[in-house]
Amino acid sequence: MKAKFLPFLLLTVLLQVSMFSFAHEMISARQIRLKNKTEVQHRSIPVTPDAFIENSLLSIDLLSTVPTVAVTIKDAETGEVVYTSTDLNVDKVYIDLAGEEKGKYTLEIQLPKEAFIGDFELD
């Protein structure tokens, strides 16, 4: 009896755990279109990072680990720098802009050999 009960109990616990775990879909996320700022001669297919803004969370996916990345966010109207950071050995960067005012901003991403720029709006 115990031999049949133990696998049944284990299966029940595993099913309950999997029922309550789910991934949060980024329904309101908007993609930021990035343009290459540098003139680079490519011998292979260029890889452009992906940037998304969801509410006040800015997420940047560099698609592979890079040795260094500098991220700068400027107010598009005044040119004032509202955020700057340099990160080492990362493939994703998350920035919370909850304290910033609503408006248009410019995102600049500086990689070791390339630079990208894009505009977004904070609602």
PDB file of C-alpha atoms in Angstrom:
ATOM      1  CA  MET A   1       0.000   0.000   0.000  1.00  0.00           C
ATOM      2  CA  LYS A   2       2.807   2.397   0.912  1.00  0.00           C
ATOM      3  CA  ALA A   3       4.583   1.618  -2.365  1.00  0.00           C
ATOM      4  CA  LYS A   4       1.570   2.833  -4.368  1.00  0.00           C
ATOM      5  CA  PHE A   5       0.811   5.796  -2.126  1.00  0.00           C
ATOM      6  CA  LEU A   6       4.271   7.415  -2.286  1.00  0.00           C
ATOM      7  CA  PRO A   7       4.401   7.850  -6.122  1.00  0.00           C
ATOM      8  CA  PHE A   8       0.809   9.107  -6.080  1.00  0.00           C
ATOM      9  CA  LEU A   9       1.672  11.670  -3.389  1.00  0.00           C
ATOM     10  CA  LEU A  10       4.764  12.790  -5.303  1.00  0.00           C
ATOM     11  CA  LEU A  11       2.779  13.174  -8.533  1.00  0.00           C
ATOM     12  CA  THR A  12       0.089  15.183  -6.748  1.00  0.00           C
ATOM     13  CA  VAL A  13       2.626  17.581  -5.223  1.00  0.00           C
ATOM     14  CA  LEU A  14       4.417  18.084  -8.557  1.00  0.00           C
ATOM     15  CA  LEU A  15       1.164  18.829 -10.377  1.00  0.00           C
ATOM     16  CA  GLN A  16       0.119  21.363  -7.756  1.00  0.00           C
ATOM     17  CA  VAL A  17       3.455  23.173  -7.982  1.00  0.00           C
ATOM     18  CA  SER A  18       3.317  23.341 -11.772  1.00  0.00           C
ATOM     19  CA  MET A  19      -0.271  24.629 -11.730  1.00  0.00           C
ATOM     20  CA  PHE A  20       0.687  27.710  -9.737  1.00  0.00           C
ATOM     21  CA  SER A  21       3.827  28.646 -11.647  1.00  0.00           C
ATOM     22  CA  PHE A  22       3.457  30.801 -14.742  1.00  0.00           C
ATOM     23  CA  ALA A  23       5.367  33.397 -16.728  1.00  0.00           C
ATOM     24  CA  HIS A  24       4.233  37.006 -16.658  1.00  0.00           C
ATOM     25  CA  GLU A  25       3.703  38.155 -20.218  1.00  0.00           C
ATOM     26  CA  MET A  26       4.864  41.661 -21.106  1.00  0.00           C
ATOM     27  CA  ILE A  27       1.530  42.801 -22.529  1.00  0.00           C
ATOM     28  CA  SER A  28       2.150  46.535 -22.307  1.00  0.00           C
ATOM     29  CA  ALA A  29       5.818  46.456 -23.351  1.00  0.00           C
ATOM     30  CA  ARG A  30       6.779  48.622 -26.317  1.00  0.00           C
ATOM     31  CA  GLN A  31       9.887  47.976 -28.378  1.00  0.00           C
ATOM     32  CA  ILE A  32      12.378  50.807 -28.784  1.00  0.00           C
ATOM     33  CA  ARG A  33      13.710  50.950 -32.340  1.00  0.00           C
ATOM     34  CA  LEU A  34      17.494  51.276 -32.167  1.00  0.00           C
ATOM     35  CA  LYS A  35      19.637  52.708 -34.953  1.00  0.00           C
ATOM     36  CA  ASN A  36      23.353  52.136 -35.362  1.00  0.00           C
ATOM     37  CA  LYS A  37      25.245  55.324 -34.497  1.00  0.00           C
ATOM     38  CA  THR A  38      28.638  54.144 -35.730  1.00  0.00           C
ATOM     39  CA  GLU A  39      29.888  53.448 -39.231  1.00  0.00           C
ATOM     40  CA  VAL A  40      31.263  49.927 -38.988  1.00  0.00           C
ATOM     41  CA  GLN A  41      32.336  47.628 -41.798  1.00  0.00           C
ATOM     42  CA  HIS A  42      30.723  44.293 -40.991  1.00  0.00           C
ATOM     43  CA  ARG A  43      32.141  41.011 -42.191  1.00  0.00           C
ATOM     44  CA  SER A  44      29.258  39.186 -40.587  1.00  0.00           C
ATOM     45  CA  ILE A  45      25.606  39.869 -39.873  1.00  0.00           C
ATOM     46  CA  PRO A  46      25.291  42.816 -37.470  1.00  0.00           C
ATOM     47  CA  VAL A  47      23.445  42.125 -34.228  1.00  0.00           C
ATOM     48  CA  THR A  48      21.322  44.960 -32.857  1.00  0.00           C
ATOM     49  CA  PRO A  49      20.320  44.836 -29.183  1.00  0.00           C
ATOM     50  CA  ASP A  50      16.621  44.677 -28.282  1.00  0.00           C
ATOM     51  CA  ALA A  51      15.214  47.364 -25.985  1.00  0.00           C
ATOM     52  CA  PHE A  52      11.729  47.439 -24.465  1.00  0.00           C
ATOM     53  CA  ILE A  53       9.900  49.844 -22.164  1.00  0.00           C
ATOM     54  CA  GLU A  54       7.081  48.515 -19.973  1.00  0.00           C
ATOM     55  CA  ASN A  55       5.551  51.125 -17.669  1.00  0.00           C
ATOM     56  CA  SER A  56       8.717  52.538 -16.068  1.00  0.00           C
ATOM     57  CA  LEU A  57      10.951  49.465 -16.549  1.00  0.00           C
ATOM     58  CA  LEU A  58      13.462  49.661 -19.396  1.00  0.00           C
ATOM     59  CA  SER A  59      14.949  46.309 -20.396  1.00  0.00           C
ATOM     60  CA  ILE A  60      17.840  45.919 -22.814  1.00  0.00           C
ATOM     61  CA  ASP A  61      18.757  42.511 -24.225  1.00  0.00           C
ATOM     62  CA  LEU A  62      22.242  42.581 -25.748  1.00  0.00           C
ATOM     63  CA  LEU A  63      21.707  39.077 -27.244  1.00  0.00           C
ATOM     64  CA  SER A  64      25.129  37.914 -26.033  1.00  0.00           C
ATOM     65  CA  THR A  65      27.460  38.698 -23.158  1.00  0.00           C
ATOM     66  CA  VAL A  66      29.532  41.812 -23.821  1.00  0.00           C
ATOM     67  CA  PRO A  67      32.649  42.865 -21.886  1.00  0.00           C
ATOM     68  CA  THR A  68      31.363  46.397 -21.295  1.00  0.00           C
ATOM     69  CA  VAL A  69      28.242  48.411 -22.056  1.00  0.00           C
ATOM     70  CA  ALA A  70      27.527  52.060 -21.287  1.00  0.00           C
ATOM     71  CA  VAL A  71      23.872  53.114 -21.142  1.00  0.00           C
ATOM     72  CA  THR A  72      22.834  56.771 -21.173  1.00  0.00           C
ATOM     73  CA  ILE A  73      19.281  58.108 -21.039  1.00  0.00           C
ATOM     74  CA  LYS A  74      18.661  61.755 -21.900  1.00  0.00           C
ATOM     75  CA  ASP A  75      15.582  63.953 -21.865  1.00  0.00           C
ATOM     76  CA  ALA A  76      14.822  64.332 -25.597  1.00  0.00           C
ATOM     77  CA  GLU A  77      13.673  67.946 -25.275  1.00  0.00           C
ATOM     78  CA  THR A  78      16.349  69.387 -22.989  1.00  0.00           C
ATOM     79  CA  GLY A  79      19.247  66.996 -23.635  1.00  0.00           C
ATOM     80  CA  GLU A  80      19.725  66.594 -19.867  1.00  0.00           C
ATOM     81  CA  VAL A  81      21.209  63.238 -18.819  1.00  0.00           C
ATOM     82  CA  VAL A  82      18.774  61.534 -16.446  1.00  0.00           C
ATOM     83  CA  TYR A  83      20.563  58.173 -16.162  1.00  0.00           C
ATOM     84  CA  THR A  84      23.988  56.778 -16.957  1.00  0.00           C
ATOM     85  CA  SER A  85      25.695  53.503 -16.099  1.00  0.00           C
ATOM     86  CA  THR A  86      28.537  51.272 -17.208  1.00  0.00           C
ATOM     87  CA  ASP A  87      28.173  47.529 -16.713  1.00  0.00           C
ATOM     88  CA  LEU A  88      30.726  44.764 -17.195  1.00  0.00           C
ATOM     89  CA  ASN A  89      30.150  41.256 -18.599  1.00  0.00           C
ATOM     90  CA  VAL A  90      26.372  41.454 -19.002  1.00  0.00           C
ATOM     91  CA  ASP A  91      23.858  40.260 -21.560  1.00  0.00           C
ATOM     92  CA  LYS A  92      20.786  42.013 -20.130  1.00  0.00           C
ATOM     93  CA  VAL A  93      20.352  45.409 -18.470  1.00  0.00           C
ATOM     94  CA  TYR A  94      17.273  46.480 -16.499  1.00  0.00           C
ATOM     95  CA  ILE A  95      16.670  50.120 -15.545  1.00  0.00           C
ATOM     96  CA  ASP A  96      13.812  51.351 -13.352  1.00  0.00           C
ATOM     97  CA  LEU A  97      12.748  54.858 -14.382  1.00  0.00           C
ATOM     98  CA  ALA A  98       9.964  55.165 -11.792  1.00  0.00           C
ATOM     99  CA  GLY A  99      11.251  58.503 -10.453  1.00  0.00           C
ATOM    100  CA  GLU A 100      11.410  60.199 -13.854  1.00  0.00           C
ATOM    101  CA  GLU A 101       8.762  62.500 -15.300  1.00  0.00           C
ATOM    102  CA  LYS A 102       6.552  61.508 -18.218  1.00  0.00           C
ATOM    103  CA  GLY A 103       7.899  62.572 -21.588  1.00  0.00           C
ATOM    104  CA  LYS A 104      10.206  61.683 -24.460  1.00  0.00           C
ATOM    105  CA  TYR A 105      13.672  60.283 -23.822  1.00  0.00           C
ATOM    106  CA  THR A 106      16.666  59.194 -25.885  1.00  0.00           C
ATOM    107  CA  LEU A 107      18.425  55.904 -25.144  1.00  0.00           C
ATOM    108  CA  GLU A 108      22.102  55.532 -26.059  1.00  0.00           C
ATOM    109  CA  ILE A 109      23.861  52.164 -25.841  1.00  0.00           C
ATOM    110  CA  GLN A 110      27.652  52.135 -26.251  1.00  0.00           C
ATOM    111  CA  LEU A 111      29.249  48.732 -26.870  1.00  0.00           C
ATOM    112  CA  PRO A 112      33.007  48.200 -27.350  1.00  0.00           C
ATOM    113  CA  LYS A 113      32.823  48.542 -31.160  1.00  0.00           C
ATOM    114  CA  GLU A 114      29.353  49.936 -31.847  1.00  0.00           C
ATOM    115  CA  ALA A 115      26.884  52.491 -30.544  1.00  0.00           C
ATOM    116  CA  PHE A 116      23.100  52.485 -30.831  1.00  0.00           C
ATOM    117  CA  ILE A 117      20.505  55.190 -30.288  1.00  0.00           C
ATOM    118  CA  GLY A 118      16.718  55.127 -29.978  1.00  0.00           C
ATOM    119  CA  ASP A 119      13.842  57.256 -28.730  1.00  0.00           C
ATOM    120  CA  PHE A 120      11.035  56.234 -26.393  1.00  0.00           C
ATOM    121  CA  GLU A 121       8.229  57.804 -24.434  1.00  0.00           C
ATOM    122  CA  LEU A 122       7.639  57.350 -20.714  1.00  0.00           C
ATOM    123  CA  ASP A 123       3.926  57.281 -19.869  1.00  0.00           C
TER     124      ASP A 123
END
